């Protein structure tokens, strides 16, 4: 809409003014290009010079009031307005521009281009359209690309309110209209909804811990840090993490850092010998020493890697000795006094092998953790219960870790970006098939790895966008109260990202149906909010207290928004905007629709067998009579399928079909289909349906032409 002159200023009071609307505009709507356009209604905007005012109330001018108004103004409508901002150059700025209008100044509407700048502070050239203004459905709603995507965002709303479709619409419009190859996008698909969404130019991967063959998330072991293992194993800071750090730093130093010069087989054997000798030289009881060493040997029988079977003869050394008191003595010897512990240690030290091992695996990590745990327990007299839970967690998750973390091959140099994104810039990671705890751990792990990669390579000038659907699964503050170690690590990681990520070009978008579950830090550090329908008073209060730019009217709307409607507020918008999100079946391919139960269920039969027999008998008599007399039958086809119950049924004209009941479920039907063209036919009551049934066009074509 172009700028229109609509009236004059008749009263000025601080930031409030009264405007008399032209006589010709007695109603708030005029027709422009055959479309009704709202003019000077409450909530609309007016412009005086460069200042913009919002209409807050309206009244009809009484005869007594007209005496106070100059005869220059012929008006029956007066609107009260408050200043909200001003245009400076080509930009809209909030607040007062310092200018006060004069009496009888001309008042104009704002153009559509200016309206976009008032609502969202953007223009067509640097924005994307994601819907229509709820109260201006003739006007597209745009979001500023720089302000929205270069910030942290939160999308909230109850189940069925349209969160998933909104997420899809926003990013589909972005990818359809903007070349984003200078950035990377990771979508965490918690429920397996987005494999067909956003764009065809993306990479889909699945985290599947139940079927290793279908899992497509693979990370080489050499990309892990000790901090990653602390997360994966939920290690305690003071007692368990030191074990992990000791083991993994040694692996990095002796295998990964040496690259082609690394000898994996020799390193593992050296660590085994060091552990055995450490146990032998400890102050523990000899029987306990032998028990610890025997437990290592027993673990070898569960190892899948053949390498461990080939070095198992190191334990044969102990077959020549037995325990006597607190000493090792030679088996079968009568020398009960000589302690052969040091002899055994020396034999273990001399043990060598020519075996070759070309990769370092998750199983090797478990082996190192276990022997280090035993070594430290015996050599330093540490309480075994401090670190044994760590070993237990590793063993319980070992199968999943082997599915995800690839063996390190000597010379492997891939980085985390190459492993995850390959040649793409957009990755949808479906984690719906992973076990709950592994899902939480891996989502945090992946996001943390990408974040720290961005931190270390911040001069590469790319941005990283992490989009977490169903964020309450990973970032629930309630889990902290349950002393959930995984939850604490998850929340700590994402709070670091949301607090520090912007300066490194890492931006977080969270979608959740339970905003009250998300930690206060994550809520408050979000810059932009897309709020769908919320009915829980606690969720509404959270939004009211968290969103700094939302007004009371928007808060009252939260509980009555329809599916697909949302309030956009935050730093990317000048004011809260109530928007009807776009919904395009050809683009909206999110698999999140509520299941239609009647596609799976069937209505029960409403007729007993005797009634059905009587009805079928009447049908047969009707057909015989029709054949004798030679007139069309009033009985519809037996091959009709009831759209309600899905069963084939017979339709009888009298009180039944074609505009009567299905004899199977009792549902009324008034619509039939032409046998020839399948077009719907609505029969008038009393009409006779031929068998088969034809629409008038097909009947003329087949029988009258």
XYZ file of C-alpha atoms in Angstrom:
705
model
C 0.000 0.000 0.000
C 1.275 3.457 -0.857
C 1.436 6.364 1.551
C -2.020 8.053 1.846
C -3.070 11.350 3.397
C -5.786 10.532 5.991
C -6.183 13.473 8.386
C -4.741 16.178 10.598
C -3.394 16.578 14.126
C -5.978 18.245 16.398
C -4.397 17.773 19.837
C -0.855 17.306 21.176
C 0.051 16.077 24.674
C 3.599 14.847 25.375
C 3.978 11.564 23.436
C 0.215 11.275 22.760
C -1.584 13.057 19.951
C -5.158 13.141 18.632
C -5.753 12.872 14.922
C -8.997 13.758 13.160
C -9.582 11.319 10.309
C -10.912 12.587 6.993
C -14.672 12.611 6.544
C -14.261 10.217 3.597
C -12.768 7.580 5.939
C -15.658 7.095 8.349
C -15.068 3.340 8.294
C -11.631 1.851 8.983
C -11.511 0.064 5.596
C -11.119 1.281 2.035
C -10.827 -0.741 -1.171
C -7.512 -0.559 -3.016
C -7.002 -2.711 -6.121
C -10.170 -4.656 -5.268
C -8.808 -5.521 -1.811
C -10.179 -4.122 1.486
C -7.408 -2.312 3.360
C -7.638 -1.312 7.021
C -7.054 2.406 7.567
C -6.558 4.081 10.925
C -7.835 1.230 13.086
C -6.539 0.480 16.581
C -3.094 -1.091 16.267
C -2.411 0.596 12.920
C 0.384 3.099 12.337
C 0.388 6.727 11.228
C 3.235 8.953 10.115
C 3.798 12.656 10.730
C 6.929 13.890 8.995
C 9.485 11.203 9.988
C 7.810 10.182 13.272
C 5.671 7.057 13.527
C 2.664 6.718 15.846
C 0.574 3.718 16.818
C -3.186 4.136 17.240
C -4.168 3.095 20.763
C -7.831 4.163 20.867
C -10.585 5.639 18.722
C -13.780 7.583 19.318
C -16.672 9.091 17.395
C -16.800 12.887 17.548
C -19.997 14.173 19.171
C -21.681 17.430 18.186
C -20.523 18.993 21.446
C -16.947 18.051 20.630
C -17.058 19.640 17.206
C -17.226 23.071 18.740
C -13.717 22.460 20.024
C -12.444 21.454 16.604
C -11.537 24.003 13.962
C -13.967 24.355 11.109
C -11.033 23.392 8.893
C -11.545 19.757 9.960
C -14.623 17.909 8.770
C -14.400 14.608 10.670
C -16.509 12.226 12.681
C -13.552 10.069 13.779
C -10.722 10.924 16.137
C -7.935 8.488 17.020
C -5.487 8.714 19.921
C -1.910 7.786 19.045
C 1.390 7.288 20.870
C 4.848 7.765 19.389
C 6.776 4.515 18.861
C 9.705 5.596 16.713
C 10.976 7.509 13.733
C 12.652 7.015 10.373
C 16.203 8.163 10.047
C 17.399 7.825 6.510
C 16.151 4.423 5.419
C 16.067 2.894 8.909
C 13.349 2.756 11.570
C 14.470 3.513 15.119
C 12.418 3.052 18.261
C 11.718 5.926 20.669
C 11.096 9.594 20.145
C 13.023 11.524 17.531
C 12.783 14.664 19.648
C 10.228 16.379 17.406
C 6.680 17.244 18.472
C 4.008 17.641 15.780
C 2.065 20.853 15.368
C -1.678 21.322 15.333
C -3.099 20.752 11.839
C -0.001 18.871 10.640
C -0.901 16.435 7.886
C -1.081 12.747 8.866
C -0.285 9.882 6.487
C -0.405 6.124 6.464
C 2.868 4.216 6.280
C 3.761 2.301 3.131
C 4.121 -1.469 3.112
C 7.906 -1.118 2.850
C 7.929 1.170 5.891
C 5.583 -1.193 7.709
C 8.085 -4.030 7.249
C 10.778 -1.897 8.827
C 8.483 -1.010 11.741
C 7.529 -4.616 12.395
C 10.767 -6.466 11.824
C 13.360 -3.824 11.036
C 14.202 -5.389 7.708
C 13.676 -5.048 3.988
C 13.083 -7.551 1.190
C 16.707 -7.640 0.039
C 18.207 -8.999 3.285
C 15.307 -11.079 4.589
C 13.132 -14.110 3.932
C 9.364 -14.412 4.123
C 8.032 -17.054 6.522
C 4.334 -16.166 6.684
C 1.716 -13.425 6.884
C 0.887 -10.949 9.628
C -2.159 -12.314 11.401
C -3.935 -8.948 11.247
C -2.557 -7.941 7.845
C -2.891 -11.080 5.764
C -2.199 -9.069 2.619
C 1.325 -8.432 3.915
C 4.195 -10.920 4.043
C 6.140 -11.272 7.297
C 9.903 -11.135 6.811
C 12.707 -11.988 9.191
C 16.067 -10.293 8.907
C 18.679 -12.871 7.956
C 21.578 -11.194 9.753
C 19.684 -10.458 12.952
C 17.878 -13.806 13.215
C 20.388 -16.408 12.072
C 23.455 -14.732 13.602
C 21.933 -15.138 17.053
C 20.585 -17.767 19.434
C 16.885 -18.584 19.080
C 14.195 -20.464 20.975
C 11.077 -21.977 19.383
C 8.420 -23.094 21.883
C 4.862 -24.382 21.820
C 2.625 -27.224 22.911
C 2.409 -30.474 20.966
C 0.505 -29.899 17.727
C 1.011 -26.136 17.766
C 3.231 -26.167 14.673
C 6.807 -25.970 16.020
C 8.200 -28.538 13.601
C 6.557 -26.932 10.580
C 7.794 -23.506 11.684
C 11.340 -24.823 12.000
C 11.003 -26.387 8.564
C 9.525 -23.230 7.002
C 12.226 -20.925 8.372
C 15.127 -23.045 7.157
C 13.452 -24.119 3.912
C 12.955 -20.466 2.981
C 16.556 -19.757 3.920
C 18.005 -22.586 1.830
C 15.638 -21.912 -1.098
C 16.548 -18.225 -1.352
C 20.074 -17.881 0.029
C 23.334 -19.615 -0.859
C 24.530 -20.672 2.596
C 27.654 -22.590 1.573
C 29.765 -20.370 3.816
C 28.136 -21.941 6.864
C 27.416 -25.362 8.354
C 24.066 -26.487 9.745
C 23.583 -29.435 12.095
C 19.980 -30.428 12.793
C 19.468 -32.790 15.733
C 16.349 -34.735 14.746
C 15.130 -36.241 18.009
C 11.968 -37.908 16.671
C 13.020 -38.792 13.119
C 10.840 -36.109 11.471
C 13.160 -34.177 9.184
C 14.707 -36.629 6.717
C 12.713 -35.023 3.858
C 12.629 -31.483 5.266
C 14.539 -28.231 4.612
C 16.219 -29.022 1.308
C 17.211 -31.890 -0.962
C 20.786 -30.603 -0.866
C 21.586 -32.066 2.529
C 23.108 -35.121 4.134
C 20.991 -37.428 6.289
C 22.694 -39.546 8.929
C 21.288 -41.894 11.556
C 22.558 -42.618 15.046
C 21.386 -46.206 15.503
C 22.743 -48.104 18.501
C 20.286 -50.966 18.030
C 21.396 -51.911 14.532
C 25.065 -51.233 13.847
C 24.633 -51.729 10.097
C 22.184 -48.807 9.898
C 24.277 -46.437 11.990
C 25.926 -43.759 9.861
C 27.482 -41.527 12.537
C 31.156 -42.495 12.640
C 33.994 -40.660 14.405
C 37.633 -41.886 14.311
C 39.007 -42.441 17.800
C 41.935 -40.097 17.264
C 39.514 -37.125 17.211
C 38.532 -37.726 20.834
C 40.026 -35.863 23.762
C 40.127 -36.980 27.385
C 37.319 -34.479 28.041
C 35.192 -36.346 25.493
C 35.730 -39.616 27.337
C 34.783 -37.879 30.575
C 31.469 -36.969 28.965
C 30.934 -40.367 27.350
C 31.633 -42.239 30.587
C 30.014 -39.740 32.994
C 33.275 -39.723 34.943
C 33.523 -37.994 38.288
C 35.973 -35.093 38.346
C 38.237 -36.111 41.226
C 38.415 -39.907 41.208
C 37.530 -41.224 37.737
C 38.580 -38.518 35.320
C 42.281 -38.769 36.354
C 42.263 -42.415 35.193
C 40.777 -41.443 31.832
C 43.190 -38.544 31.443
C 46.208 -40.699 32.235
C 45.197 -43.425 29.786
C 44.127 -41.203 26.908
C 47.036 -38.768 27.099
C 49.346 -41.767 26.922
C 47.484 -43.083 23.856
C 47.729 -39.685 22.157
C 51.461 -39.425 22.920
C 52.442 -42.977 21.960
C 50.065 -43.694 19.069
C 48.261 -40.708 17.530
C 51.143 -38.247 17.769
C 53.661 -40.739 16.344
C 51.421 -41.451 13.343
C 53.339 -43.725 10.905
C 55.998 -44.408 13.536
C 53.502 -45.770 16.038
C 53.677 -49.451 17.036
C 50.227 -50.194 18.479
C 50.920 -53.866 19.318
C 54.121 -53.020 21.173
C 52.481 -50.169 23.079
C 49.582 -52.316 24.309
C 51.922 -55.092 25.384
C 54.155 -52.617 27.240
C 51.113 -51.243 29.088
C 50.038 -54.801 29.994
C 53.496 -55.685 31.307
C 53.675 -52.419 33.271
C 50.320 -53.174 34.899
C 51.263 -56.758 35.807
C 54.621 -55.704 37.255
C 52.979 -52.849 39.138
C 50.498 -55.252 40.698
C 53.302 -57.708 41.587
C 55.355 -54.968 43.260
C 52.446 -53.586 45.249
C 52.003 -54.086 48.995
C 48.832 -56.074 48.514
C 48.332 -59.672 49.627
C 49.883 -62.146 47.150
C 46.587 -63.997 46.732
C 44.910 -60.712 45.793
C 47.718 -59.932 43.372
C 47.226 -63.248 41.614
C 43.456 -62.677 41.599
C 43.869 -59.289 39.874
C 46.236 -60.718 37.252
C 43.939 -63.700 36.700
C 41.005 -61.336 36.140
C 42.969 -59.617 33.358
C 43.642 -63.005 31.784
C 39.954 -63.915 32.009
C 39.012 -60.685 30.243
C 41.161 -61.775 27.292
C 38.689 -64.571 26.571
C 35.987 -61.957 25.889
C 38.128 -59.886 23.530
C 37.066 -60.004 19.884
C 40.435 -58.805 18.607
C 42.636 -61.819 17.824
C 45.690 -59.854 18.967
C 44.833 -60.519 22.613
C 44.620 -64.244 22.010
C 48.094 -64.168 20.507
C 49.736 -62.449 23.502
C 47.819 -64.447 26.089
C 50.832 -66.721 26.684
C 52.349 -63.975 28.844
C 50.124 -65.349 31.578
C 51.656 -68.826 31.137
C 54.535 -67.555 33.254
C 52.288 -67.809 36.303
C 51.513 -71.489 35.607
C 54.959 -72.424 36.964
C 54.310 -70.802 40.344
C 51.878 -71.113 43.205
C 51.005 -69.003 46.220
C 52.334 -69.997 49.611
C 51.411 -67.637 52.383
C 52.376 -64.225 51.084
C 54.927 -65.531 48.580
C 55.076 -66.945 45.070
C 56.945 -70.277 45.062
C 57.757 -72.735 42.289
C 54.964 -75.243 41.814
C 55.877 -78.687 43.155
C 59.005 -77.348 44.906
C 59.794 -78.058 48.548
C 61.389 -74.651 48.837
C 58.679 -72.847 50.775
C 60.816 -69.890 51.799
C 62.098 -68.271 48.628
C 59.762 -65.594 47.231
C 59.833 -65.670 43.424
C 57.776 -62.503 42.926
C 60.718 -60.578 41.476
C 61.639 -63.526 39.255
C 58.127 -63.469 37.823
C 58.307 -59.687 37.309
C 61.608 -60.082 35.462
C 60.156 -62.809 33.213
C 57.185 -60.596 32.413
C 59.534 -57.710 31.594
C 61.519 -59.947 29.186
C 58.409 -61.203 27.417
C 58.275 -60.073 23.762
C 56.160 -60.773 20.712
C 56.385 -60.177 16.974
C 52.643 -59.628 16.635
C 51.476 -56.685 14.530
C 48.357 -54.584 15.124
C 47.374 -51.974 12.530
C 44.548 -50.185 14.390
C 43.576 -48.855 17.810
C 39.969 -49.670 18.749
C 37.342 -49.011 21.410
C 38.131 -52.479 22.751
C 41.748 -51.419 23.227
C 40.587 -48.376 25.183
C 38.546 -50.618 27.471
C 41.538 -52.884 27.967
C 43.764 -49.935 28.936
C 41.177 -48.513 31.320
C 40.794 -51.857 33.071
C 44.516 -52.598 33.561
C 45.161 -48.989 34.649
C 42.313 -49.240 37.135
C 43.798 -52.454 38.617
C 47.348 -51.103 38.551
C 46.391 -47.905 40.406
C 44.183 -49.807 42.846
C 46.981 -52.158 43.927
C 50.090 -50.028 43.524
C 48.705 -46.936 45.264
C 46.274 -48.746 47.566
C 43.284 -46.820 46.152
C 39.758 -47.870 47.030
C 38.611 -50.030 44.124
C 35.041 -48.720 44.445
C 36.177 -45.271 43.300
C 36.922 -46.358 39.736
C 35.165 -49.708 39.253
C 31.847 -47.939 38.304
C 33.756 -46.264 35.470
C 34.815 -49.655 34.114
C 31.259 -50.910 34.489
C 29.836 -47.989 32.484
C 32.397 -48.539 29.761
C 31.563 -52.233 29.484
C 27.818 -51.569 29.372
C 28.243 -49.016 26.564
C 31.140 -50.706 24.759
C 28.937 -52.140 22.023
C 27.458 -48.714 21.300
C 30.863 -47.050 21.332
C 32.192 -49.633 18.858
C 29.276 -48.819 16.565
C 30.032 -45.093 16.599
C 33.792 -44.680 17.067
C 35.905 -46.029 14.251
C 39.264 -47.706 14.895
C 42.224 -45.392 14.418
C 44.329 -46.407 11.448
C 47.951 -45.336 11.503
C 48.208 -42.069 9.559
C 44.494 -41.163 9.892
C 44.170 -37.357 9.615
C 40.476 -36.550 9.108
C 38.941 -33.762 11.182
C 35.486 -33.776 12.788
C 33.942 -31.616 10.050
C 35.032 -34.009 7.312
C 33.751 -37.001 9.269
C 30.315 -35.538 9.945
C 29.495 -33.279 7.003
C 31.614 -35.019 4.347
C 31.036 -32.869 1.214
C 27.821 -31.268 2.461
C 27.136 -28.141 4.510
C 23.773 -29.281 5.886
C 23.486 -32.375 8.080
C 20.313 -33.833 9.570
C 21.231 -36.270 12.333
C 18.368 -38.614 13.245
C 18.959 -39.799 16.815
C 15.530 -41.374 17.323
C 16.933 -44.918 17.106
C 19.537 -44.471 19.819
C 19.095 -45.421 23.459
C 18.122 -42.463 25.643
C 21.384 -42.025 27.538
C 23.569 -42.612 24.475
C 21.383 -40.130 22.585
C 21.943 -37.429 25.200
C 25.660 -38.160 25.389
C 26.186 -38.201 21.626
C 24.144 -35.048 20.919
C 26.221 -33.185 23.483
C 29.418 -34.774 22.171
C 28.728 -33.815 18.536
C 27.747 -30.237 19.370
C 30.742 -29.836 21.688
C 33.164 -31.153 19.047
C 31.803 -28.781 16.405
C 31.861 -25.875 18.847
C 35.472 -26.442 19.869
C 36.449 -26.971 16.234
C 34.946 -23.546 15.467
C 36.791 -22.033 18.423
C 40.132 -23.432 17.261
C 39.571 -22.421 13.628
C 37.754 -19.129 14.137
C 39.823 -17.468 11.405
C 38.277 -19.759 8.768
C 35.333 -17.305 8.516
C 32.558 -19.909 8.540
C 29.595 -19.958 10.887
C 28.174 -23.013 12.646
C 24.440 -23.340 13.297
C 23.312 -25.996 15.793
C 19.564 -26.704 15.703
C 18.292 -28.891 18.564
C 14.742 -30.208 18.233
C 12.956 -31.370 21.401
C 15.665 -29.617 23.412
C 14.099 -30.519 26.780
C 15.392 -34.071 26.240
C 18.939 -32.785 26.652
C 18.684 -29.510 28.568
C 16.140 -30.145 31.312
C 16.914 -28.354 34.559
C 14.805 -30.937 36.412
C 17.413 -33.623 35.718
C 19.974 -31.621 37.689
C 17.845 -32.106 40.789
C 18.037 -35.872 40.209
C 21.856 -35.756 40.347
C 21.935 -36.846 36.713
C 25.617 -36.705 35.685
C 24.782 -36.732 31.970
C 22.337 -33.843 32.398
C 24.949 -31.717 34.137
C 27.458 -32.266 31.364
C 24.847 -31.603 28.660
C 23.696 -28.383 30.274
C 27.225 -27.168 31.038
C 28.211 -27.746 27.406
C 25.253 -25.926 25.858
C 25.416 -23.079 28.354
C 29.035 -22.548 27.305
C 27.956 -22.509 23.662
C 25.117 -20.034 24.209
C 27.246 -17.725 26.366
C 30.440 -17.761 24.298
C 29.451 -19.114 20.884
C 28.511 -15.835 19.184
C 32.073 -14.504 19.158
C 33.225 -17.709 17.430
C 30.377 -17.796 14.902
C 28.468 -20.629 16.622
C 24.716 -20.111 16.982
C 22.191 -22.290 18.797
C 18.517 -22.768 17.907
C 16.401 -24.774 20.363
C 12.853 -26.066 19.866
C 10.864 -27.407 22.817
C 7.333 -28.012 24.004
C 8.333 -27.453 27.639
C 10.116 -24.099 28.061
C 9.758 -24.359 31.846
C 12.130 -27.353 31.758
C 14.938 -25.485 30.004
C 17.516 -23.930 32.312
C 17.169 -20.182 33.030
C 20.569 -19.455 31.478
C 19.631 -21.028 28.151
C 16.273 -19.209 28.150
C 17.641 -15.811 29.038
C 20.650 -15.994 26.696
C 18.416 -16.598 23.675
C 18.097 -13.492 21.509
C 15.002 -14.347 19.473
C 11.830 -16.196 20.376
C 9.167 -17.891 18.268
C 6.288 -18.696 20.600
C 3.414 -20.961 19.556
C 0.378 -21.835 21.629
C 1.078 -22.409 25.335
C -1.609 -23.371 27.841
C 0.415 -24.334 30.898
C 0.434 -21.290 33.235
C 4.010 -22.053 34.307
C 5.221 -22.045 30.694
C 3.378 -18.774 30.037
C 4.911 -17.156 33.133
C 8.361 -18.332 32.057
C 7.899 -16.658 28.666
C 6.492 -13.513 30.247
C 9.484 -13.182 32.565
C 12.105 -14.269 30.024
C 11.241 -12.516 26.762
C 12.280 -8.887 27.214
C 10.371 -7.513 24.224
C 6.966 -9.158 24.639
C 3.908 -7.097 25.587
C 0.774 -7.926 27.571
C -1.389 -8.324 24.471
C 0.994 -10.944 23.093
C 1.019 -12.779 26.436
C -2.796 -12.961 26.468
C -2.712 -14.388 22.937
C -0.465 -17.331 23.849
C -3.256 -19.621 25.049
C -5.557 -19.004 22.055
C -3.151 -19.189 19.122
C -4.208 -21.676 16.446
C -1.834 -24.297 14.999
C 0.626 -22.563 12.707
C 0.319 -19.192 14.430
C 3.218 -17.818 16.450
C 4.546 -14.681 18.086
C 7.963 -13.567 16.833
C 9.852 -11.405 19.305
C 13.435 -10.553 20.152
C 16.408 -8.589 18.918
C 15.643 -9.366 15.262
C 12.257 -7.621 15.525
C 11.262 -4.107 16.534
C 8.098 -5.332 18.225
C 6.248 -8.612 18.896
C 4.627 -9.859 15.680
C 1.741 -12.342 15.534
C 2.259 -14.387 12.393
C 0.467 -17.083 10.432
C 3.347 -19.350 9.345
C 3.477 -20.530 5.746
C 2.335 -24.076 5.154
C 3.125 -25.515 1.748
C 2.508 -29.250 1.295
C 5.111 -29.375 -1.451
C 7.781 -27.947 0.890
C 6.551 -28.899 4.345
C 7.735 -32.481 4.553
C 8.013 -32.843 8.294
C 6.744 -36.240 9.411
C 5.150 -35.002 12.616
C 1.427 -35.083 11.862
C -0.840 -36.619 14.464
C -1.800 -40.125 13.405
C -5.258 -40.461 11.863
C -6.622 -43.352 13.882
C -9.590 -44.033 11.628
C -7.119 -44.948 8.889
C -6.163 -47.860 11.124
C -9.367 -48.479 13.068
C -12.738 -49.571 11.694
C -16.211 -48.800 12.925
C -17.936 -51.833 14.414
C -20.860 -53.447 12.612
C -24.111 -51.873 13.749
C -26.390 -54.510 12.282
C -26.945 -58.030 13.473
C -26.740 -60.924 11.066
C -30.543 -61.365 10.899
C -31.071 -57.745 9.836
C -28.341 -58.085 7.225
C -29.966 -61.253 5.814
C -33.308 -59.446 5.539
C -31.649 -56.504 3.768
C -29.856 -58.806 1.307
C -33.125 -60.653 0.649
C -34.806 -57.327 -0.155
C -31.932 -56.525 -2.516
C -32.351 -59.804 -4.361
C -36.115 -59.313 -4.729
C -35.585 -55.776 -6.001
C -33.154 -56.976 -8.656
C -35.409 -59.807 -9.817
C -38.327 -57.398 -10.104
C -36.177 -54.928 -12.036
C -35.169 -57.654 -14.488
C -38.795 -58.746 -15.051
C -40.199 -55.239 -15.548
C -37.122 -53.969 -17.373
C -36.536 -50.820 -15.360
C -33.311 -49.583 -13.718
C -32.780 -50.976 -10.278
C -32.860 -48.777 -7.205
C -30.083 -50.900 -5.714
C -26.542 -49.551 -5.878
C -23.521 -51.745 -6.580
C -22.377 -54.419 -4.173
C -18.814 -53.276 -4.845
C -19.118 -49.910 -3.074
C -16.556 -49.391 -0.345
C -17.666 -47.476 2.704
C -15.183 -44.652 3.384
C -15.984 -44.912 7.100
C -15.529 -48.611 7.825
C -13.655 -49.665 4.686
C -15.950 -52.650 4.014
C -17.793 -53.502 0.798
C -21.522 -53.005 1.212
C -24.928 -53.055 -0.532
C -26.873 -49.780 -0.794
C -30.689 -49.802 -0.731
C -32.657 -46.723 -1.783
C -35.512 -47.013 0.669
C -34.265 -45.433 3.935
C -30.773 -46.655 3.172
C -28.396 -45.820 0.341
C -27.427 -44.181 -2.006
C -28.162 -41.429 0.491
C -28.808 -43.755 3.336
C -26.803 -46.189 5.455
C -23.907 -48.549 4.998
C -25.345 -51.914 6.013
C -22.053 -52.755 7.705
C -21.473 -49.774 10.012
C -24.643 -47.712 9.750
C -23.023 -44.494 8.519
C -25.164 -42.241 6.281
C -23.870 -41.706 2.732
C -25.166 -39.076 0.354
C -22.251 -39.042 -2.071
C -21.595 -41.656 -4.743
C -18.959 -41.891 -7.462
C -19.444 -42.226 -11.183
C -18.420 -45.732 -12.263
C -16.802 -44.352 -15.415
C -14.952 -41.159 -14.384
C -14.953 -41.511 -10.555
C -16.384 -38.021 -10.147
C -18.523 -37.481 -7.053
C -22.301 -37.601 -7.597
C -24.808 -36.085 -5.197
C -28.244 -37.598 -5.745
C -31.438 -35.788 -4.920
C -33.758 -37.571 -2.551
C -36.142 -39.767 -4.499
C -33.751 -40.158 -7.435
C -33.140 -43.648 -8.786
C -29.536 -44.765 -9.065
C -28.756 -46.996 -12.006
C -26.437 -49.947 -11.510
C -23.671 -49.180 -12.305
C -23.878 -45.465 -11.432
C -22.993 -42.713 -13.921
C -22.767 -38.959 -13.693
C -24.888 -37.033 -16.173
C -21.945 -36.204 -18.428
C -20.746 -39.811 -18.671
C -24.315 -41.123 -19.107
C -24.871 -38.761 -22.057
C -21.527 -39.657 -23.560
C -22.006 -43.410 -23.206
C -25.721 -43.869 -23.927
C -27.248 -40.777 -25.556
C -24.646 -39.601 -28.058
